[in-house]
Structures are given as structure tokens and as C-alpha cells.
C-alpha positions as protocol buffer text, in pm:
chain_id: "A"
residue {
  index: 1
  type: MET
  ca { x: 4581 y: 28796 z: -2534 }
}
residue {
  index: 2
  type: GLU
  ca { x: 4687 y: 29163 z: -2530 }
}
residue {
  index: 3
  type: LEU
  ca { x: 4982 y: 29220 z: -2297 }
}
residue {
  index: 4
  type: GLU
  ca { x: 5061 y: 29551 z: -2126 }
}
residue {
  index: 5
  type: THR
  ca { x: 5345 y: 29670 z: -1906 }
}
residue {
  index: 6
  type: GLY
  ca { x: 5267 y: 29593 z: -1541 }
}
residue {
  index: 7
  type: MET
  ca { x: 5039 y: 29301 z: -1621 }
}
residue {
  index: 8
  type: ILE
  ca { x: 5081 y: 28983 z: -1413 }
}
residue {
  index: 9
  type: THR
  ca { x: 5017 y: 28651 z: -1584 }
}
residue {
  index: 10
  type: SER
  ca { x: 5135 y: 28291 z: -1579 }
}
residue {
  index: 11
  type: GLY
  ca { x: 5352 y: 28109 z: -1827 }
}
residue {
  index: 12
  type: LYS
  ca { x: 5566 y: 27807 z: -1888 }
}
residue {
  index: 13
  type: VAL
  ca { x: 5948 y: 27798 z: -1892 }
}
residue {
  index: 14
  type: THR
  ca { x: 6054 y: 27687 z: -2241 }
}
residue {
  index: 15
  type: GLY
  ca { x: 6426 y: 27752 z: -2235 }
}
residue {
  index: 16
  type: ILE
  ca { x: 6710 y: 27830 z: -1996 }
}
residue {
  index: 17
  type: THR
  ca { x: 7030 y: 28018 z: -2073 }
}
residue {
  index: 18
  type: LYS
  ca { x: 7313 y: 28144 z: -1854 }
}
residue {
  index: 19
  type: PHE
  ca { x: 7159 y: 28495 z: -1858 }
}
residue {
  index: 20
  type: GLY
  ca { x: 6794 y: 28405 z: -1791 }
}
residue {
  index: 21
  type: ALA
  ca { x: 6494 y: 28196 z: -1888 }
}
residue {
  index: 22
  type: PHE
  ca { x: 6248 y: 28214 z: -2175 }
}
residue {
  index: 23
  type: VAL
  ca { x: 5883 y: 28191 z: -2076 }
}
residue {
  index: 24
  type: THR
  ca { x: 5589 y: 28129 z: -2311 }
}
residue {
  index: 25
  type: LEU
  ca { x: 5277 y: 28316 z: -2201 }
}
residue {
  index: 26
  type: ALA
  ca { x: 5042 y: 28222 z: -2486 }
}
residue {
  index: 27
  type: PRO
  ca { x: 5093 y: 28039 z: -2815 }
}
residue {
  index: 28
  type: GLY
  ca { x: 5330 y: 28257 z: -3016 }
}
residue {
  index: 29
  type: THR
  ca { x: 5402 y: 28495 z: -2724 }
}
residue {
  index: 30
  type: SER
  ca { x: 5717 y: 28454 z: -2520 }
}
residue {
  index: 31
  type: GLY
  ca { x: 5955 y: 28673 z: -2324 }
}
residue {
  index: 32
  type: LEU
  ca { x: 6277 y: 28670 z: -2129 }
}
residue {
  index: 33
  type: VAL
  ca { x: 6314 y: 28667 z: -1752 }
}
residue {
  index: 34
  type: HIS
  ca { x: 6662 y: 28808 z: -1696 }
}
residue {
  index: 35
  type: ILE
  ca { x: 6875 y: 28633 z: -1430 }
}
residue {
  index: 36
  type: SER
  ca { x: 6846 y: 28943 z: -1209 }
}
residue {
  index: 37
  type: GLU
  ca { x: 6464 y: 28917 z: -1214 }
}
residue {
  index: 38
  type: ILE
  ca { x: 6437 y: 28551 z: -1113 }
}
residue {
  index: 39
  type: ALA
  ca { x: 6470 y: 28574 z: -734 }
}
residue {
  index: 40
  type: ASN
  ca { x: 6527 y: 28825 z: -455 }
}
residue {
  index: 41
  type: THR
  ca { x: 6859 y: 28660 z: -383 }
}
residue {
  index: 42
  type: TYR
  ca { x: 7178 y: 28637 z: -584 }
}
residue {
  index: 43
  type: VAL
  ca { x: 7126 y: 28389 z: -867 }
}
residue {
  index: 44
  type: ASN
  ca { x: 7450 y: 28227 z: -980 }
}
residue {
  index: 45
  type: ASP
  ca { x: 7288 y: 27956 z: -1193 }
}
residue {
  index: 46
  type: VAL
  ca { x: 6937 y: 27980 z: -1339 }
}
residue {
  index: 47
  type: ASN
  ca { x: 6905 y: 27601 z: -1324 }
}
residue {
  index: 48
  type: GLU
  ca { x: 6908 y: 27616 z: -942 }
}
residue {
  index: 49
  type: HIS
  ca { x: 6579 y: 27810 z: -950 }
}
residue {
  index: 50
  type: LEU
  ca { x: 6397 y: 27706 z: -1268 }
}
residue {
  index: 51
  type: LYS
  ca { x: 6359 y: 27402 z: -1493 }
}
residue {
  index: 52
  type: VAL
  ca { x: 6215 y: 27371 z: -1844 }
}
residue {
  index: 53
  type: GLY
  ca { x: 5842 y: 27302 z: -1811 }
}
residue {
  index: 54
  type: ASP
  ca { x: 5794 y: 27490 z: -1480 }
}
residue {
  index: 55
  type: GLU
  ca { x: 5477 y: 27698 z: -1451 }
}
residue {
  index: 56
  type: VAL
  ca { x: 5567 y: 28046 z: -1325 }
}
residue {
  index: 57
  type: THR
  ca { x: 5387 y: 28370 z: -1249 }
}
residue {
  index: 58
  type: VAL
  ca { x: 5551 y: 28665 z: -1421 }
}
residue {
  index: 59
  type: LYS
  ca { x: 5506 y: 29040 z: -1449 }
}
residue {
  index: 60
  type: VAL
  ca { x: 5554 y: 29219 z: -1780 }
}
residue {
  index: 61
  type: ILE
  ca { x: 5808 y: 29490 z: -1696 }
}
residue {
  index: 62
  type: ARG
  ca { x: 5880 y: 29616 z: -2048 }
}
residue {
  index: 63
  type: ILE
  ca { x: 5774 y: 29572 z: -2409 }
}
residue {
  index: 64
  type: ASP
  ca { x: 6032 y: 29713 z: -2650 }
}
residue {
  index: 65
  type: GLU
  ca { x: 5981 y: 29851 z: -3003 }
}
residue {
  index: 66
  type: GLY
  ca { x: 6041 y: 29508 z: -3155 }
}
residue {
  index: 67
  type: GLY
  ca { x: 5764 y: 29354 z: -2946 }
}
residue {
  index: 68
  type: ARG
  ca { x: 6005 y: 29163 z: -2722 }
}
residue {
  index: 69
  type: LEU
  ca { x: 5888 y: 29110 z: -2364 }
}
residue {
  index: 70
  type: ASN
  ca { x: 6099 y: 29161 z: -2054 }
}
residue {
  index: 71
  type: LEU
  ca { x: 5950 y: 28964 z: -1767 }
}
residue {
  index: 72
  type: SER
  ca { x: 6009 y: 28939 z: -1393 }
}
residue {
  index: 73
  type: ILE
  ca { x: 5930 y: 28658 z: -1155 }
}
residue {
  index: 74
  type: LYS
  ca { x: 6040 y: 28840 z: -840 }
}
residue {
  index: 75
  type: GLN
  ca { x: 5821 y: 29145 z: -913 }
}
residue {
  index: 76
  type: ALA
  ca { x: 5516 y: 28923 z: -973 }
}
residue {
  index: 77
  type: VAL
  ca { x: 5516 y: 28808 z: -610 }
}
residue {
  index: 78
  type: PRO
  ca { x: 5393 y: 29077 z: -366 }
}
residue {
  index: 79
  type: GLN
  ca { x: 5654 y: 29200 z: -116 }
}
residue {
  index: 80
  type: THR
  ca { x: 5474 y: 29045 z: 184 }
}
residue {
  index: 81
  type: GLU
  ca { x: 5460 y: 28700 z: 26 }
}
residue {
  index: 82
  type: ARG
  ca { x: 5824 y: 28677 z: -73 }
}
residue {
  index: 83
  type: PRO
  ca { x: 5992 y: 28390 z: 110 }
}
residue {
  index: 84
  type: ARG
  ca { x: 6276 y: 28459 z: 355 }
}
residue {
  index: 85
  type: ASP
  ca { x: 6486 y: 28148 z: 329 }
}
residue {
  index: 86
  type: ASN
  ca { x: 6837 y: 28186 z: 470 }
}
residue {
  index: 87
  type: SER
  ca { x: 6941 y: 27848 z: 335 }
}
residue {
  index: 88
  type: ARG
  ca { x: 6969 y: 28015 z: -6 }
}
residue {
  index: 89
  type: GLY
  ca { x: 7221 y: 28271 z: 116 }
}
residue {
  index: 90
  type: GLU
  ca { x: 6995 y: 28565 z: 196 }
}
residue {
  index: 91
  type: ARG
  ca { x: 7114 y: 28817 z: 447 }
}
residue {
  index: 92
  type: PRO
  ca { x: 6934 y: 28817 z: 779 }
}
residue {
  index: 93
  type: ALA
  ca { x: 6711 y: 29110 z: 862 }
}
residue {
  index: 94
  type: ARG
  ca { x: 6905 y: 29411 z: 990 }
}
residue {
  index: 95
  type: ARG
  ca { x: 6884 y: 29486 z: 1356 }
}
residue {
  index: 96
  type: PRO
  ca { x: 6926 y: 29840 z: 1478 }
}
residue {
  index: 97
  type: TYR
  ca { x: 7241 y: 29915 z: 1668 }
}
residue {
  index: 98
  type: PRO
  ca { x: 7202 y: 29978 z: 2043 }
}
residue {
  index: 99
  type: PRO
  ca { x: 7209 y: 30346 z: 2138 }
}
residue {
  index: 100
  type: ARG
  ca { x: 7552 y: 30490 z: 2213 }
}
residue {
  index: 101
  type: PRO
  ca { x: 7619 y: 30630 z: 2558 }
}
residue {
  index: 102
  type: ALA
  ca { x: 7624 y: 31008 z: 2581 }
}
residue {
  index: 103
  type: GLN
  ca { x: 7967 y: 31170 z: 2580 }
}
residue {
  index: 104
  type: ASN
  ca { x: 8086 y: 31484 z: 2750 }
}
residue {
  index: 105
  type: SER
  ca { x: 8301 y: 31750 z: 2582 }
}
residue {
  index: 106
  type: SER
  ca { x: 8627 y: 31564 z: 2651 }
}
residue {
  index: 107
  type: GLY
  ca { x: 8497 y: 31261 z: 2462 }
}
residue {
  index: 108
  type: ALA
  ca { x: 8462 y: 31042 z: 2770 }
}
residue {
  index: 109
  type: SER
  ca { x: 8139 y: 30861 z: 2835 }
}
residue {
  index: 110
  type: ALA
  ca { x: 7913 y: 31060 z: 3069 }
}
residue {
  index: 111
  type: GLY
  ca { x: 7757 y: 30762 z: 3243 }
}
residue {
  index: 112
  type: PRO
  ca { x: 7637 y: 30754 z: 3604 }
}
residue {
  index: 113
  type: ARG
  ca { x: 7966 y: 30623 z: 3748 }
}
residue {
  index: 114
  type: SER
  ca { x: 8054 y: 30792 z: 4075 }
}
residue {
  index: 115
  type: ASP
  ca { x: 8425 y: 30696 z: 4063 }
}
residue {
  index: 116
  type: ARG
  ca { x: 8480 y: 30912 z: 3756 }
}
residue {
  index: 117
  type: GLN
  ca { x: 8749 y: 31175 z: 3792 }
}
residue {
  index: 118
  type: PRO
  ca { x: 8693 y: 31524 z: 3657 }
}
residue {
  index: 119
  type: PRO
  ca { x: 8896 y: 31589 z: 3345 }
}
residue {
  index: 120
  type: GLU
  ca { x: 9230 y: 31763 z: 3391 }
}
residue {
  index: 121
  type: PRO
  ca { x: 9241 y: 32119 z: 3274 }
}
residue {
  index: 122
  type: SER
  ca { x: 9428 y: 32139 z: 2946 }
}
residue {
  index: 123
  type: ARG
  ca { x: 9751 y: 32329 z: 2944 }
}
residue {
  index: 124
  type: TYR
  ca { x: 9821 y: 32568 z: 2665 }
}
residue {
  index: 125
  type: VAL
  ca { x: 10134 y: 32475 z: 2476 }
}
residue {
  index: 126
  type: PRO
  ca { x: 10224 y: 32716 z: 2198 }
}
residue {
  index: 127
  type: GLN
  ca { x: 10287 y: 32538 z: 1871 }
}
residue {
  index: 128
  type: LYS
  ca { x: 10432 y: 32644 z: 1542 }
}
residue {
  index: 129
  type: SER
  ca { x: 10179 y: 32781 z: 1303 }
}
residue {
  index: 130
  type: ASN
  ca { x: 10052 y: 32540 z: 1042 }
}
residue {
  index: 131
  type: ASP
  ca { x: 10222 y: 32741 z: 768 }
}
residue {
  index: 132
  type: GLU
  ca { x: 10569 y: 32690 z: 917 }
}
residue {
  index: 133
  type: ASP
  ca { x: 10499 y: 32326 z: 981 }
}
residue {
  index: 134
  type: PHE
  ca { x: 10384 y: 32282 z: 622 }
}
residue {
  index: 135
  type: GLU
  ca { x: 10687 y: 32466 z: 486 }
}
residue {
  index: 136
  type: ASP
  ca { x: 10922 y: 32241 z: 685 }
}
residue {
  index: 137
  type: LYS
  ca { x: 10747 y: 31928 z: 560 }
}
residue {
  index: 138
  type: LEU
  ca { x: 10754 y: 32052 z: 203 }
}
residue {
  index: 139
  type: LYS
  ca { x: 11126 y: 32134 z: 223 }
}
residue {
  index: 140
  type: LYS
  ca { x: 11206 y: 31788 z: 362 }
}
residue {
  index: 141
  type: PHE
  ca { x: 10993 y: 31621 z: 93 }
}
residue {
  index: 142
  type: MET
  ca { x: 11168 y: 31813 z: -184 }
}
residue {
  index: 143
  type: GLN
  ca { x: 11513 y: 31716 z: -53 }
}
residue {
  index: 144
  type: VAL
  ca { x: 11421 y: 31347 z: -37 }
}
residue {
  index: 145
  type: SER
  ca { x: 11259 y: 31362 z: -379 }
}
residue {
  index: 146
  type: ASP
  ca { x: 11562 y: 31530 z: -536 }
}
residue {
  index: 147
  type: SER
  ca { x: 11800 y: 31273 z: -392 }
}
residue {
  index: 148
  type: LYS
  ca { x: 11583 y: 30987 z: -521 }
}
residue {
  index: 149
  type: MET
  ca { x: 11560 y: 31141 z: -867 }
}
residue {
  index: 150
  type: ALA
  ca { x: 11940 y: 31185 z: -874 }
}
residue {
  index: 151
  type: GLY
  ca { x: 11981 y: 30817 z: -786 }
}
residue {
  index: 152
  type: VAL
  ca { x: 11740 y: 30710 z: -1060 }
}
residue {
  index: 153
  type: ALA
  ca { x: 11914 y: 30928 z: -1319 }
}
residue {
  index: 154
  type: GLN
  ca { x: 12254 y: 30789 z: -1216 }
}
residue {
  index: 155
  type: TYR
  ca { x: 12123 y: 30431 z: -1239 }
}
residue {
  index: 156
  type: GLU
  ca { x: 11976 y: 30492 z: -1585 }
}
residue {
  index: 157
  type: HIS
  ca { x: 12303 y: 30645 z: -1702 }
}
residue {
  index: 158
  type: ARG
  ca { x: 12503 y: 30341 z: -1580 }
}
residue {
  index: 159
  type: SER
  ca { x: 12263 y: 30083 z: -1723 }
}
residue {
  index: 160
  type: SER
  ca { x: 12261 y: 30251 z: -2067 }
}
residue {
  index: 161
  type: ARG
  ca { x: 12646 y: 30224 z: -2082 }
}
residue {
  index: 162
  type: ARG
  ca { x: 12630 y: 29853 z: -2004 }
}
residue {
  index: 163
  type: ARG
  ca { x: 12391 y: 29786 z: -2290 }
}
residue {
  index: 164
  type: GLY
  ca { x: 12613 y: 29957 z: -2539 }
}
residue {
  index: 165
  type: ARG
  ca { x: 12405 y: 30268 z: -2600 }
}
């Protein structure tokens, strides 16, 4: 039997490891189904999904230079036939979020409520420019940083005298 990438065939599980399962397709031809290619759900333990001697349908996803076969069970099953079993920890189908109510320029919801008050006109309050504000913050930071560094240096000086250095 000549195998090609993309070919779907059946085989028998001949060995199970912690990273996947070995499947024999024909006498003398076997490949590996990696743990990530066993099911559409998270597979913690291969033994929960497969047992030695199981007949499985696999897809050949890669044949490397050495002739080794990489196989997939989950790609062999068409998308529409894949089971959706939430008992195995699958996430439920996503539901779209409900539409958000429209908002006016002040950020309040612009719904049809008649008791809504018109927004107050904003009052202009002059503020310092961002440059001055930044300079003040930087100056304060530098003062705090310098005082902390002085304290650390003083502590290191004291502790080195105690150790006999």
C-alpha cells in the first residue's frame, strides 16, 4: 500500500505512550498519532481515548525523510461529524454578546427614557500644562529615589562593619 500525505485510511493501535499512540496501517507500516492529534479536546492521558487493539481511522499528515508517518485521528473525521460532548470538558459554543445601547457624546446611554436630564455644560477650568505637571512629578520622584538610595548605602555601610570587612 503506497501512502501519501492527506490520505485517510484505517489502522490498529499497537502501542500507547505518554506523548501519543502508534498505529499500524499495513504489515510493516506504522506511524505515530501525537497526543495533540487524538481528539478535538484537551487530552491529558492517551489511555482515556485509546486502547491497544482499537481500530481507528487516521489521516496521514506528514511523511518525513526517514519514512516515518505522522498521523491524525481528529483530522480524519470531517468537521461536521465531530462529536460535541461537553462531558469531556469541551467548551460550549460561543454565543454572541447582546448589542450595546447607543451612547451620546457624554458617554451616557441614549435610550428612550423621558426622565433623562440634559447634560450639564462643562465649565472650563484652566490646568497646568502637561510639561509642568510632568516636571513636578519627575522632581518628586528623584527626591524620593535619592533618599532611598542614601538609606540603602548607609545600611550597606553599617552591615559591612558588623561582618568585619
